[in-house]
């Protein structure tokens, strides 16, 4: 099973916009966001190509896009060693629970040796379970988790600066 991440070029912005419709649809059960009058969820994406802190990637399997992820370099403009955050993450329903998401996350982590954070809203139990499992496997248990009451979110934090992880199987 080979997963590849490819940066999203500006010329593919519409494809990312279309994928965000699935993401926002899935997330609407938590966010309670409604469709716009045109039958689509509203999302602005231009900042992904205007601001170097944002890094969108398509997730490919067998030359097909099966999802996307966004990596944010938090405080990139003020801190020489920014924390990297998985900001948004989508695996299409057909490919869920088959290991594709985990492999994509491992590859994302392996792109940068950095401090990392992954954040989930308290009511998104599927995401909490998924990210706890992924981060635990990737770090071999070497991470911290806090619940931010002010944000109503769980945050897993770790660093991969001292070792490279094999993205194929998660071994260190």
Short mmCIF file of N, CA and C in Angstrom, two decimals:
data_model
loop_
_atom_site.label_atom_id
_atom_site.label_comp_id
_atom_site.label_asym_id
_atom_site.label_seq_id
_atom_site.Cartn_x
_atom_site.Cartn_y
_atom_site.Cartn_z
N UNK A 1 0.86 -1.17 0.00
CA UNK A 1 0.00 0.00 0.00
C UNK A 1 0.90 1.23 0.00
N UNK A 2 0.95 1.94 -1.09
CA UNK A 2 1.82 3.11 -1.19
C UNK A 2 0.99 4.39 -1.22
N UNK A 3 1.25 5.22 -0.24
CA UNK A 3 0.62 6.54 -0.13
C UNK A 3 1.67 7.58 -0.46
N UNK A 4 1.28 8.62 -1.19
CA UNK A 4 2.20 9.72 -1.49
C UNK A 4 1.53 11.04 -1.18
N UNK A 5 2.31 11.95 -0.65
CA UNK A 5 1.85 13.32 -0.44
C UNK A 5 2.45 14.18 -1.54
N UNK A 6 1.63 15.03 -2.13
CA UNK A 6 2.12 15.97 -3.13
C UNK A 6 1.63 17.35 -2.77
N UNK A 7 2.52 18.34 -2.78
CA UNK A 7 2.07 19.72 -2.50
C UNK A 7 0.99 20.13 -3.49
N UNK A 8 0.02 20.88 -2.99
CA UNK A 8 -1.06 21.37 -3.84
C UNK A 8 -0.59 22.67 -4.50
N UNK A 9 -0.50 22.65 -5.82
CA UNK A 9 -0.12 23.83 -6.58
C UNK A 9 -1.34 24.74 -6.73
N UNK A 10 -1.09 26.03 -6.89
CA UNK A 10 -2.17 26.99 -7.04
C UNK A 10 -3.12 26.61 -8.18
N UNK A 11 -2.59 26.04 -9.25
CA UNK A 11 -3.45 25.67 -10.38
C UNK A 11 -4.44 24.56 -10.02
N UNK A 12 -4.22 23.91 -8.87
CA UNK A 12 -5.13 22.85 -8.42
C UNK A 12 -6.01 23.31 -7.25
N UNK A 13 -6.11 24.62 -7.08
CA UNK A 13 -6.92 25.17 -5.98
C UNK A 13 -8.37 24.68 -6.05
N UNK A 14 -8.93 24.59 -7.23
CA UNK A 14 -10.33 24.16 -7.36
C UNK A 14 -10.52 22.71 -6.90
N UNK A 15 -9.53 21.87 -7.15
CA UNK A 15 -9.62 20.49 -6.68
C UNK A 15 -9.62 20.47 -5.15
N UNK A 16 -8.76 21.26 -4.54
CA UNK A 16 -8.73 21.34 -3.08
C UNK A 16 -10.06 21.89 -2.55
N UNK A 17 -10.59 22.91 -3.22
CA UNK A 17 -11.89 23.47 -2.83
C UNK A 17 -12.95 22.36 -2.85
N UNK A 18 -12.95 21.55 -3.91
CA UNK A 18 -13.93 20.47 -4.01
C UNK A 18 -13.76 19.46 -2.88
N UNK A 19 -12.52 19.10 -2.56
CA UNK A 19 -12.28 18.17 -1.46
C UNK A 19 -12.72 18.76 -0.12
N UNK A 20 -12.53 20.07 0.04
CA UNK A 20 -12.97 20.71 1.28
C UNK A 20 -14.47 20.60 1.47
N UNK A 21 -15.23 20.46 0.39
CA UNK A 21 -16.67 20.29 0.53
C UNK A 21 -16.98 19.00 1.29
N UNK A 22 -16.24 17.93 1.00
CA UNK A 22 -16.41 16.67 1.72
C UNK A 22 -15.97 16.82 3.18
N UNK A 23 -14.85 17.50 3.37
CA UNK A 23 -14.33 17.73 4.72
C UNK A 23 -15.35 18.51 5.56
N UNK A 24 -15.84 19.60 5.01
CA UNK A 24 -16.77 20.44 5.75
C UNK A 24 -18.12 19.75 5.95
N UNK A 25 -18.52 18.92 4.99
CA UNK A 25 -19.73 18.13 5.16
C UNK A 25 -19.55 17.18 6.35
N UNK A 26 -18.46 16.42 6.38
CA UNK A 26 -18.18 15.51 7.49
C UNK A 26 -18.15 16.27 8.82
N UNK A 27 -17.51 17.42 8.80
CA UNK A 27 -17.29 18.19 10.02
C UNK A 27 -18.56 18.93 10.47
N UNK A 28 -19.52 19.09 9.58
CA UNK A 28 -20.73 19.86 9.92
C UNK A 28 -21.53 19.22 11.05
N UNK A 29 -21.37 17.91 11.26
CA UNK A 29 -22.07 17.27 12.38
C UNK A 29 -21.55 17.79 13.72
N UNK A 30 -20.35 18.34 13.70
CA UNK A 30 -19.74 18.90 14.91
C UNK A 30 -19.83 20.42 14.91
N UNK A 31 -19.48 21.01 13.77
CA UNK A 31 -19.45 22.48 13.67
C UNK A 31 -20.84 23.09 13.51
N UNK A 32 -21.80 22.27 13.06
CA UNK A 32 -23.16 22.72 12.77
C UNK A 32 -23.21 23.81 11.71
N UNK A 33 -22.17 23.85 10.88
CA UNK A 33 -22.11 24.81 9.78
C UNK A 33 -23.13 24.44 8.72
N UNK A 34 -23.75 25.45 8.13
CA UNK A 34 -24.73 25.25 7.07
C UNK A 34 -24.12 25.55 5.71
N UNK A 35 -24.75 25.00 4.69
CA UNK A 35 -24.36 25.31 3.32
C UNK A 35 -24.68 26.76 3.00
N UNK A 36 -23.91 27.33 2.07
CA UNK A 36 -24.23 28.65 1.57
C UNK A 36 -25.43 28.56 0.63
N UNK A 37 -25.90 29.70 0.15
CA UNK A 37 -27.05 29.73 -0.73
C UNK A 37 -26.78 29.07 -2.08
N UNK A 38 -25.51 28.87 -2.40
CA UNK A 38 -25.17 28.21 -3.67
C UNK A 38 -25.04 26.69 -3.51
N UNK A 39 -25.36 26.17 -2.33
CA UNK A 39 -25.31 24.73 -2.10
C UNK A 39 -23.94 24.21 -1.76
N UNK A 40 -23.01 25.11 -1.46
CA UNK A 40 -21.65 24.70 -1.09
C UNK A 40 -21.28 25.33 0.25
N UNK A 41 -20.34 24.67 0.92
CA UNK A 41 -19.78 25.26 2.13
C UNK A 41 -18.82 26.36 1.72
N UNK A 42 -18.78 27.41 2.50
CA UNK A 42 -17.88 28.52 2.20
C UNK A 42 -16.50 28.22 2.78
N UNK A 43 -15.51 28.41 1.95
CA UNK A 43 -14.11 28.24 2.39
C UNK A 43 -13.23 29.11 1.51
N UNK A 44 -12.35 29.84 2.13
CA UNK A 44 -11.39 30.66 1.39
C UNK A 44 -10.04 29.97 1.48
N UNK A 45 -9.40 29.81 0.33
CA UNK A 45 -8.15 29.05 0.28
C UNK A 45 -6.94 29.85 -0.18
N UNK A 46 -7.13 31.07 -0.65
CA UNK A 46 -6.02 31.82 -1.24
C UNK A 46 -4.82 31.95 -0.32
N UNK A 47 -5.06 32.05 0.98
CA UNK A 47 -3.95 32.22 1.92
C UNK A 47 -2.97 31.04 1.89
N UNK A 48 -3.41 29.87 1.43
CA UNK A 48 -2.51 28.73 1.37
C UNK A 48 -1.33 28.97 0.44
N UNK A 49 -1.50 29.84 -0.55
CA UNK A 49 -0.42 30.12 -1.50
C UNK A 49 0.17 31.51 -1.30
N UNK A 50 -0.45 32.31 -0.45
CA UNK A 50 0.05 33.66 -0.19
C UNK A 50 0.88 33.74 1.07
N UNK A 51 0.73 32.79 1.97
CA UNK A 51 1.37 32.82 3.28
C UNK A 51 2.18 31.53 3.45
N UNK A 52 3.50 31.64 3.61
CA UNK A 52 4.35 30.44 3.67
C UNK A 52 4.14 29.57 4.91
N UNK A 53 3.33 30.03 5.84
CA UNK A 53 3.04 29.20 7.01
C UNK A 53 2.12 28.03 6.67
N UNK A 54 1.37 28.16 5.57
CA UNK A 54 0.38 27.15 5.19
C UNK A 54 0.93 26.24 4.11
N UNK A 55 0.74 24.94 4.29
CA UNK A 55 1.29 23.94 3.37
C UNK A 55 0.25 22.86 3.09
N UNK A 56 -0.49 23.01 1.97
CA UNK A 56 -1.49 22.00 1.62
C UNK A 56 -0.88 20.87 0.79
N UNK A 57 -1.34 19.65 1.06
CA UNK A 57 -0.88 18.46 0.34
C UNK A 57 -2.08 17.61 -0.05
N UNK A 58 -2.04 17.06 -1.27
CA UNK A 58 -2.97 16.02 -1.64
C UNK A 58 -2.40 14.69 -1.17
N UNK A 59 -3.28 13.78 -0.82
CA UNK A 59 -2.89 12.42 -0.45
C UNK A 59 -3.30 11.52 -1.62
N UNK A 60 -2.32 10.81 -2.17
CA UNK A 60 -2.55 9.95 -3.33
C UNK A 60 -2.38 8.49 -2.95
N UNK A 61 -3.22 7.67 -3.58
CA UNK A 61 -3.08 6.22 -3.55
C UNK A 61 -3.33 5.73 -4.98
N UNK A 62 -2.39 5.01 -5.54
CA UNK A 62 -2.50 4.50 -6.91
C UNK A 62 -2.93 5.59 -7.89
N UNK A 63 -2.26 6.72 -7.84
CA UNK A 63 -2.49 7.84 -8.75
C UNK A 63 -3.86 8.50 -8.60
N UNK A 64 -4.57 8.18 -7.54
CA UNK A 64 -5.86 8.82 -7.26
C UNK A 64 -5.75 9.64 -5.99
N UNK A 65 -6.37 10.79 -6.01
CA UNK A 65 -6.43 11.59 -4.80
C UNK A 65 -7.45 10.95 -3.87
N UNK A 66 -7.02 10.66 -2.64
CA UNK A 66 -7.92 10.06 -1.66
C UNK A 66 -8.12 10.97 -0.44
N UNK A 67 -7.53 12.16 -0.49
CA UNK A 67 -7.69 13.09 0.61
C UNK A 67 -6.70 14.23 0.53
N UNK A 68 -6.63 14.96 1.61
CA UNK A 68 -5.69 16.07 1.70
C UNK A 68 -5.33 16.31 3.15
N UNK A 69 -4.25 17.03 3.35
CA UNK A 69 -3.89 17.51 4.68
C UNK A 69 -3.23 18.86 4.56
N UNK A 70 -3.39 19.63 5.61
CA UNK A 70 -2.80 20.97 5.67
C UNK A 70 -1.87 21.00 6.87
N UNK A 71 -0.63 21.42 6.63
CA UNK A 71 0.33 21.61 7.72
C UNK A 71 0.54 23.10 7.90
N UNK A 72 0.35 23.56 9.13
CA UNK A 72 0.56 24.96 9.49
C UNK A 72 1.86 25.05 10.28
N UNK A 73 2.74 25.96 9.86
CA UNK A 73 3.93 26.28 10.64
C UNK A 73 3.51 27.38 11.61
N UNK A 74 3.13 26.97 12.82
CA UNK A 74 2.61 27.90 13.81
C UNK A 74 3.70 28.87 14.26
N UNK A 75 3.40 30.15 14.25
CA UNK A 75 4.32 31.22 14.66
C UNK A 75 5.57 31.29 13.79
N UNK A 76 5.48 30.82 12.56
CA UNK A 76 6.61 30.85 11.62
C UNK A 76 7.17 32.25 11.43
N UNK A 77 6.29 33.24 11.51
CA UNK A 77 6.71 34.62 11.29
C UNK A 77 7.40 35.24 12.51
N UNK A 78 7.31 34.58 13.68
CA UNK A 78 7.90 35.18 14.89
C UNK A 78 8.87 34.27 15.63
N UNK A 79 8.86 32.99 15.33
CA UNK A 79 9.69 32.04 16.06
C UNK A 79 10.60 31.30 15.07
N UNK A 80 11.90 31.22 15.38
CA UNK A 80 12.81 30.56 14.43
C UNK A 80 12.58 29.04 14.32
N UNK A 81 11.92 28.45 15.30
CA UNK A 81 11.68 27.01 15.31
C UNK A 81 10.18 26.77 15.51
N UNK A 82 9.37 26.98 14.47
CA UNK A 82 7.91 26.91 14.66
C UNK A 82 7.42 25.49 14.94
N UNK A 83 6.31 25.42 15.66
CA UNK A 83 5.63 24.15 15.85
C UNK A 83 4.84 23.86 14.58
N UNK A 84 4.87 22.62 14.15
CA UNK A 84 4.13 22.21 12.96
C UNK A 84 2.82 21.57 13.42
N UNK A 85 1.73 21.99 12.81
CA UNK A 85 0.40 21.56 13.22
C UNK A 85 -0.31 20.92 12.04
N UNK A 86 -0.87 19.73 12.26
CA UNK A 86 -1.79 19.17 11.27
C UNK A 86 -3.08 19.97 11.46
N UNK A 87 -3.36 20.84 10.51
CA UNK A 87 -4.47 21.78 10.65
C UNK A 87 -5.78 21.17 10.17
N UNK A 88 -5.81 20.63 8.99
CA UNK A 88 -6.97 19.92 8.45
C UNK A 88 -6.49 18.63 7.83
N UNK A 89 -7.34 17.61 7.88
CA UNK A 89 -6.95 16.28 7.42
C UNK A 89 -8.21 15.56 6.95
N UNK A 90 -8.16 15.04 5.73
CA UNK A 90 -9.31 14.30 5.20
C UNK A 90 -8.83 13.08 4.44
N UNK A 91 -9.42 11.96 4.77
CA UNK A 91 -9.33 10.74 3.97
C UNK A 91 -10.77 10.46 3.54
N UNK A 92 -10.99 10.28 2.23
CA UNK A 92 -12.34 10.00 1.74
C UNK A 92 -12.88 8.73 2.40
N UNK A 93 -14.17 8.71 2.63
CA UNK A 93 -14.82 7.62 3.38
C UNK A 93 -14.45 6.23 2.88
N UNK A 94 -14.41 6.05 1.58
CA UNK A 94 -14.10 4.76 0.98
C UNK A 94 -12.76 4.20 1.46
N UNK A 95 -11.82 5.07 1.82
CA UNK A 95 -10.46 4.66 2.17
C UNK A 95 -10.19 4.66 3.68
N UNK A 96 -11.21 4.99 4.47
CA UNK A 96 -11.01 5.04 5.92
C UNK A 96 -10.95 3.64 6.51
N UNK A 97 -10.29 3.56 7.66
CA UNK A 97 -10.14 2.32 8.43
C UNK A 97 -9.39 1.23 7.66
N UNK A 98 -8.49 1.66 6.78
CA UNK A 98 -7.68 0.73 6.02
C UNK A 98 -6.19 1.04 6.16
N UNK A 99 -5.85 1.99 7.03
CA UNK A 99 -4.46 2.33 7.26
C UNK A 99 -3.93 3.48 6.41
N UNK A 100 -4.72 3.99 5.46
CA UNK A 100 -4.25 5.07 4.60
C UNK A 100 -4.01 6.36 5.38
N UNK A 101 -4.91 6.67 6.30
CA UNK A 101 -4.75 7.89 7.10
C UNK A 101 -3.50 7.87 7.95
N UNK A 102 -3.25 6.72 8.56
CA UNK A 102 -2.05 6.59 9.39
C UNK A 102 -0.79 6.77 8.55
N UNK A 103 -0.75 6.13 7.39
CA UNK A 103 0.42 6.25 6.52
C UNK A 103 0.60 7.69 6.05
N UNK A 104 -0.48 8.36 5.72
CA UNK A 104 -0.39 9.75 5.29
C UNK A 104 0.12 10.64 6.43
N UNK A 105 -0.38 10.39 7.63
CA UNK A 105 0.09 11.17 8.79
C UNK A 105 1.56 10.93 9.04
N UNK A 106 2.00 9.67 9.01
CA UNK A 106 3.42 9.36 9.19
C UNK A 106 4.27 10.08 8.15
N UNK A 107 3.84 10.06 6.90
CA UNK A 107 4.60 10.75 5.86
C UNK A 107 4.65 12.25 6.13
N UNK A 108 3.54 12.82 6.57
CA UNK A 108 3.52 14.25 6.89
C UNK A 108 4.52 14.55 8.00
N UNK A 109 4.51 13.76 9.06
CA UNK A 109 5.46 13.97 10.15
C UNK A 109 6.90 13.83 9.67
N UNK A 110 7.13 12.91 8.77
CA UNK A 110 8.48 12.68 8.27
C UNK A 110 8.97 13.77 7.33
N UNK A 111 8.09 14.61 6.84
CA UNK A 111 8.51 15.70 5.97
C UNK A 111 9.39 16.71 6.68
N UNK A 112 9.15 16.87 7.99
CA UNK A 112 9.85 17.91 8.76
C UNK A 112 10.26 17.36 10.11
N UNK A 113 11.53 17.55 10.46
CA UNK A 113 11.95 17.29 11.83
C UNK A 113 11.61 18.54 12.61
N UNK A 114 10.63 18.42 13.52
CA UNK A 114 10.09 19.61 14.17
C UNK A 114 9.35 19.23 15.44
N UNK A 115 8.89 20.26 16.14
CA UNK A 115 7.90 20.07 17.19
C UNK A 115 6.56 20.00 16.48
N UNK A 116 5.69 19.08 16.93
CA UNK A 116 4.41 18.86 16.28
C UNK A 116 3.27 18.96 17.27
N UNK A 117 2.10 19.37 16.75
CA UNK A 117 0.86 19.35 17.51
C UNK A 117 -0.25 18.84 16.59
N UNK A 118 -1.15 18.07 17.18
CA UNK A 118 -2.36 17.66 16.51
C UNK A 118 -3.50 17.98 17.47
N UNK A 119 -4.57 18.57 16.96
CA UNK A 119 -5.64 19.11 17.81
C UNK A 119 -6.99 18.56 17.35
N UNK A 120 -7.84 18.20 18.33
CA UNK A 120 -9.19 17.73 18.02
C UNK A 120 -10.20 18.37 18.95
N UNK A 121 -11.35 18.72 18.41
CA UNK A 121 -12.46 19.22 19.22
C UNK A 121 -12.96 18.08 20.10
N UNK A 122 -13.31 18.42 21.33
CA UNK A 122 -13.72 17.43 22.33
C UNK A 122 -14.84 16.51 21.84
N UNK A 123 -15.75 17.01 21.06
CA UNK A 123 -16.90 16.21 20.62
C UNK A 123 -16.60 15.36 19.39
N UNK A 124 -15.41 15.47 18.82
CA UNK A 124 -15.06 14.68 17.64
C UNK A 124 -14.33 13.41 18.08
N UNK A 125 -15.10 12.46 18.61
CA UNK A 125 -14.52 11.26 19.20
C UNK A 125 -13.75 10.42 18.20
N UNK A 126 -14.22 10.35 16.95
CA UNK A 126 -13.50 9.58 15.94
C UNK A 126 -12.11 10.16 15.71
N UNK A 127 -12.01 11.48 15.61
CA UNK A 127 -10.71 12.11 15.39
C UNK A 127 -9.80 11.93 16.61
N UNK A 128 -10.35 12.06 17.79
CA UNK A 128 -9.54 11.88 19.01
C UNK A 128 -8.95 10.48 19.03
N UNK A 129 -9.77 9.47 18.79
CA UNK A 129 -9.29 8.09 18.78
C UNK A 129 -8.23 7.89 17.70
N UNK A 130 -8.51 8.38 16.48
CA UNK A 130 -7.57 8.23 15.36
C UNK A 130 -6.22 8.86 15.69
N UNK A 131 -6.23 10.13 16.12
CA UNK A 131 -4.97 10.84 16.34
C UNK A 131 -4.21 10.30 17.54
N UNK A 132 -4.90 9.89 18.59
CA UNK A 132 -4.19 9.27 19.72
C UNK A 132 -3.45 8.03 19.25
N UNK A 133 -4.13 7.21 18.48
CA UNK A 133 -3.51 5.97 17.98
C UNK A 133 -2.33 6.28 17.07
N UNK A 134 -2.51 7.20 16.13
CA UNK A 134 -1.45 7.54 15.17
C UNK A 134 -0.24 8.12 15.89
N UNK A 135 -0.47 9.10 16.74
CA UNK A 135 0.65 9.75 17.43
C UNK A 135 1.34 8.77 18.37
N UNK A 136 0.58 7.95 19.06
CA UNK A 136 1.18 6.95 19.94
C UNK A 136 2.06 5.98 19.16
N UNK A 137 1.56 5.49 18.03
CA UNK A 137 2.37 4.57 17.21
C UNK A 137 3.60 5.27 16.64
N UNK A 138 3.41 6.47 16.13
CA UNK A 138 4.53 7.19 15.50
C UNK A 138 5.64 7.48 16.51
N UNK A 139 5.24 7.89 17.71
CA UNK A 139 6.23 8.30 18.71
C UNK A 139 6.63 7.18 19.66
N UNK A 140 6.05 6.00 19.49
CA UNK A 140 6.25 4.89 20.41
C UNK A 140 5.95 5.36 21.84
N UNK A 141 4.83 6.08 21.96
CA UNK A 141 4.35 6.53 23.26
C UNK A 141 5.01 7.78 23.82
N UNK A 142 5.93 8.37 23.08
CA UNK A 142 6.68 9.53 23.58
C UNK A 142 6.01 10.84 23.14
N UNK A 143 4.83 11.11 23.70
CA UNK A 143 4.11 12.34 23.40
C UNK A 143 3.35 12.77 24.64
N UNK A 144 2.86 13.98 24.62
CA UNK A 144 2.02 14.47 25.71
C UNK A 144 0.66 14.82 25.14
N UNK A 145 -0.33 14.73 26.00
CA UNK A 145 -1.68 15.16 25.62
C UNK A 145 -2.25 16.03 26.72
N UNK A 146 -2.84 17.12 26.33
CA UNK A 146 -3.53 17.99 27.27
C UNK A 146 -4.92 18.29 26.72
N UNK A 147 -5.83 18.58 27.63
CA UNK A 147 -7.14 19.07 27.23
C UNK A 147 -7.18 20.55 27.53
N UNK A 148 -7.37 21.36 26.50
CA UNK A 148 -7.46 22.82 26.64
C UNK A 148 -8.92 23.21 26.84
N UNK A 149 -9.28 23.46 28.08
CA UNK A 149 -10.67 23.81 28.37
C UNK A 149 -11.07 25.11 27.68
N UNK A 150 -10.13 26.05 27.57
CA UNK A 150 -10.45 27.33 26.93
C UNK A 150 -10.82 27.15 25.45
N UNK A 151 -10.29 26.10 24.82
CA UNK A 151 -10.57 25.82 23.40
C UNK A 151 -11.53 24.65 23.23
N UNK A 152 -11.77 23.89 24.32
CA UNK A 152 -12.57 22.68 24.28
C UNK A 152 -11.96 21.66 23.31
N UNK A 153 -10.61 21.56 23.37
CA UNK A 153 -9.89 20.69 22.43
C UNK A 153 -8.81 19.88 23.14
N UNK A 154 -8.58 18.69 22.58
CA UNK A 154 -7.44 17.87 22.97
C UNK A 154 -6.26 18.21 22.07
N UNK A 155 -5.06 18.22 22.66
CA UNK A 155 -3.85 18.52 21.91
C UNK A 155 -2.79 17.47 22.24
N UNK A 156 -2.33 16.76 21.20
CA UNK A 156 -1.20 15.86 21.35
C UNK A 156 0.03 16.59 20.82
N UNK A 157 1.13 16.53 21.57
CA UNK A 157 2.36 17.21 21.20
C UNK A 157 3.53 16.23 21.27
N UNK A 158 4.46 16.40 20.34
CA UNK A 158 5.67 15.58 20.33
C UNK A 158 6.71 16.26 19.45
N UNK A 159 7.90 15.69 19.47
CA UNK A 159 8.94 16.15 18.57
C UNK A 159 9.55 14.94 17.87
N UNK A 160 9.96 15.13 16.64
CA UNK A 160 10.69 14.08 15.94
C UNK A 160 12.06 14.59 15.50
N UNK A 161 12.57 15.57 16.23
CA UNK A 161 13.86 16.16 15.89
C UNK A 161 15.04 15.24 16.12
N UNK A 162 14.91 14.27 17.02
CA UNK A 162 16.07 13.45 17.36
C UNK A 162 16.15 12.16 16.58
N UNK A 163 15.06 11.79 15.90
CA UNK A 163 15.10 10.52 15.16
C UNK A 163 14.16 10.60 13.97
N UNK A 164 14.51 9.90 12.94
CA UNK A 164 13.65 9.77 11.77
C UNK A 164 12.79 8.52 11.96
N UNK A 165 11.56 8.60 11.55
CA UNK A 165 10.67 7.46 11.61
C UNK A 165 10.50 6.88 10.22
N UNK A 166 10.47 5.58 10.14
CA UNK A 166 10.24 4.92 8.86
C UNK A 166 8.76 5.03 8.55
N UNK A 167 8.42 5.85 7.55
CA UNK A 167 7.01 6.11 7.25
C UNK A 167 6.29 4.89 6.72
N UNK A 168 6.99 3.87 6.31
CA UNK A 168 6.31 2.67 5.79
C UNK A 168 5.69 1.85 6.92
N UNK A 169 6.37 1.82 8.06
CA UNK A 169 5.82 0.97 9.13
C UNK A 169 5.87 1.61 10.51
N UNK A 170 6.30 2.85 10.62
CA UNK A 170 6.28 3.55 11.88
C UNK A 170 7.40 3.20 12.84
N UNK A 171 8.36 2.41 12.43
CA UNK A 171 9.46 2.04 13.33
C UNK A 171 10.46 3.16 13.43
N UNK A 172 11.08 3.26 14.57
CA UNK A 172 12.08 4.30 14.80
C UNK A 172 13.45 3.68 14.74
#
